[in-house]
Amino acid sequence: MPKLELNGVVKRFGERTVCDGISLTVEEGQMVCLIGASGSGKSTLLRCINLLEPIEDGAIYLDGEDISIPGLNLQSVRARIGIVFQSFNLFPHMTALENVMLAPRRVRGLTRAELQPEVETLFARFGLADRMHNYPDQLSGGQQQRVAIVRALAMRPEVMLFDEITSALDPQLVGEVLDVLLMLKRQGMTMVMATHEMGFAREAADKVCFLDGGRIIEEGAPEVLFDHPAQPATQAFLARALK
Amino acid sequence: MTRRERYEAQQRRRSLVIAATSTITVLAAIYFLVPLAPGWAKVQQSFFNGETLIKTFPKLLEAFRINVMIFAWSAPAIAILGLLIALARDAKSPALFPLRIFGAAFTDIFRGVPVILTVYLIGFGIPGLGLPRPWNSPYIWGTLALVLTYSAYVAEIFRSGIDSVHHSQRAAALSLGLSERQVMRDVVLPQAIRNVVPSQMNMLIALQKDVSLLSFIGPVEIFRQAGVFKSLLANFTPYVGAAIIFLIVTVPATRYADHLMARQMRERR
């Protein structure tokens, strides 16, 4: 049974169809990269998986369980699926530590003291041990994004979604964030990421999907999709992206 | 000194001279021309009488303590009620629909009626029910009138603060599994409140002044006390004294609010 399965997911904003029947399977421990031009539906798809956007049609399964049933308890599902955004979205009025502890305290019902060892380990593992008590505006973009990743991980999610998490970073900071993803992959985390980092997708992904106009035009192993794309739209996109 | 620095220093000196000259000219004009007005001697005697000012000032200051007192218990009540009204207007659950209607009606009504009218209607109306002491006190009902009116404005400012928090903050908080209530309490409200501190400072300053409206229903606060002196001494100087006392409080507060506002503008940029 796949860890995550999408079946004909449709998402519309008014008249505009952003996801037009997307089906996708993600196995446990796999890293799937979504590529495609801006506006092709990658980000919206990730937000649908996390139930931040209700879907119009289709279904989303987590461990075989339909999580897209209207009226389902959204909170319990969201707690199992972490998402990291392009713009970090850290809470500016809290320190890095408080950012990370908020959801486990409120949702998992743990105290600060109970969380301390676990959270400290996370900060240390992501090279942020000396940054715990800084506010977001005292951190670099790369550090902020790593805190955002730690914040999502502190909920012990089963699946992580990454929405172009390096797009807002200075080029020299992209590497430190991508390294974190490789580390998570080694630890067996199931991940779906929307990205413009073609080099990274080719290196790290188990599967790459090319989206265009809200549809998955082509999917496959990275070496196949990047080196021998079958569809003309994929070829055109890659020609532009890899130029 | 570089060429540019020399030029800028020269420009600075020039603006300084112009500003000083124009200020002195205006002040001199006032100083020499106003006394030429036919009624000046009378005005000076009845509004700017040094002797009367010195005699009445301590008593005025004492009466001002009542203003401060009413202000001190009204302000927290206004903050709490204003926040509750703001939250009621943003309530999403259908069960809370009556609350939303109530919040909207509340802000419409109390922003739409002049403060003095609300003070009169509540301050005279409710004790008119024949309530026993101390429940007929104008302090209670006058305070209520101020609290209701100011809560309506303060609620709208809180609401604009809630709207000013970017929706991505909500999305991030929701994605972690927080409930709508937790998102509001832990993520949105703290930022919203911080964003509106300067605007609420201005409401506090306005409140400090409007406390004087309660004099119309009884309490002998500074404005009323000045009125008493006016009748007693047949002189308007006590009003000027009262104005001076207000300015001593409100000018620094206004400057501080402006400073906060300016700092926030800089941070946003």
PDB file of C-alpha atoms in Angstrom, chain B residues 64-72 74-75 115 119 142 146 150 204-216 219 221-223 246:
ATOM      1  CA  PHE B  64      -7.696  66.147  37.700  1.00  0.00           C
ATOM      2  CA  ARG B  65      -7.093  63.115  39.900  1.00  0.00           C
ATOM      3  CA  ILE B  66     -10.730  62.192  39.298  1.00  0.00           C
ATOM      4  CA  ASN B  67     -10.115  62.292  35.548  1.00  0.00           C
ATOM      5  CA  VAL B  68      -7.126  60.054  36.004  1.00  0.00           C
ATOM      6  CA  MET B  69      -9.137  57.664  38.174  1.00  0.00           C
ATOM      7  CA  ILE B  70     -12.023  57.359  35.719  1.00  0.00           C
ATOM      8  CA  PHE B  71      -9.490  56.954  32.929  1.00  0.00           C
ATOM      9  CA  ALA B  72      -7.618  54.277  34.864  1.00  0.00           C
ATOM     10  CA  SER B  74     -12.183  52.719  31.933  1.00  0.00           C
ATOM     11  CA  ALA B  75      -9.123  51.972  29.814  1.00  0.00           C
ATOM     12  CA  VAL B 115     -20.229  60.534  22.980  1.00  0.00           C
ATOM     13  CA  VAL B 119     -23.190  59.896  28.331  1.00  0.00           C
ATOM     14  CA  GLY B 142     -20.768  57.620  33.026  1.00  0.00           C
ATOM     15  CA  LEU B 146     -17.392  55.873  27.873  1.00  0.00           C
ATOM     16  CA  TYR B 150     -14.696  53.647  23.075  1.00  0.00           C
ATOM     17  CA  LEU B 204      -6.166  56.432  24.985  1.00  0.00           C
ATOM     18  CA  ILE B 205      -5.297  60.086  24.491  1.00  0.00           C
ATOM     19  CA  ALA B 206      -8.779  60.815  23.165  1.00  0.00           C
ATOM     20  CA  LEU B 207     -10.289  58.949  26.104  1.00  0.00           C
ATOM     21  CA  GLN B 208      -8.259  60.994  28.584  1.00  0.00           C
ATOM     22  CA  LYS B 209      -9.842  64.126  27.155  1.00  0.00           C
ATOM     23  CA  ASP B 210     -13.367  62.737  26.859  1.00  0.00           C
ATOM     24  CA  VAL B 211     -13.456  61.776  30.531  1.00  0.00           C
ATOM     25  CA  SER B 212     -14.346  65.453  31.007  1.00  0.00           C
ATOM     26  CA  LEU B 213     -17.713  64.808  29.367  1.00  0.00           C
ATOM     27  CA  LEU B 214     -18.791  63.039  32.557  1.00  0.00           C
ATOM     28  CA  SER B 215     -18.857  66.452  34.228  1.00  0.00           C
ATOM     29  CA  PHE B 216     -22.225  66.946  32.519  1.00  0.00           C
ATOM     30  CA  PRO B 219     -18.616  64.159  38.841  1.00  0.00           C
ATOM     31  CA  GLU B 221     -13.609  66.536  37.648  1.00  0.00           C
ATOM     32  CA  ILE B 222     -11.255  69.161  36.320  1.00  0.00           C
ATOM     33  CA  PHE B 223     -13.558  70.772  33.746  1.00  0.00           C
ATOM     34  CA  PHE B 246      -4.368  68.420  29.912  1.00  0.00           C
TER      35      PHE B 246
END
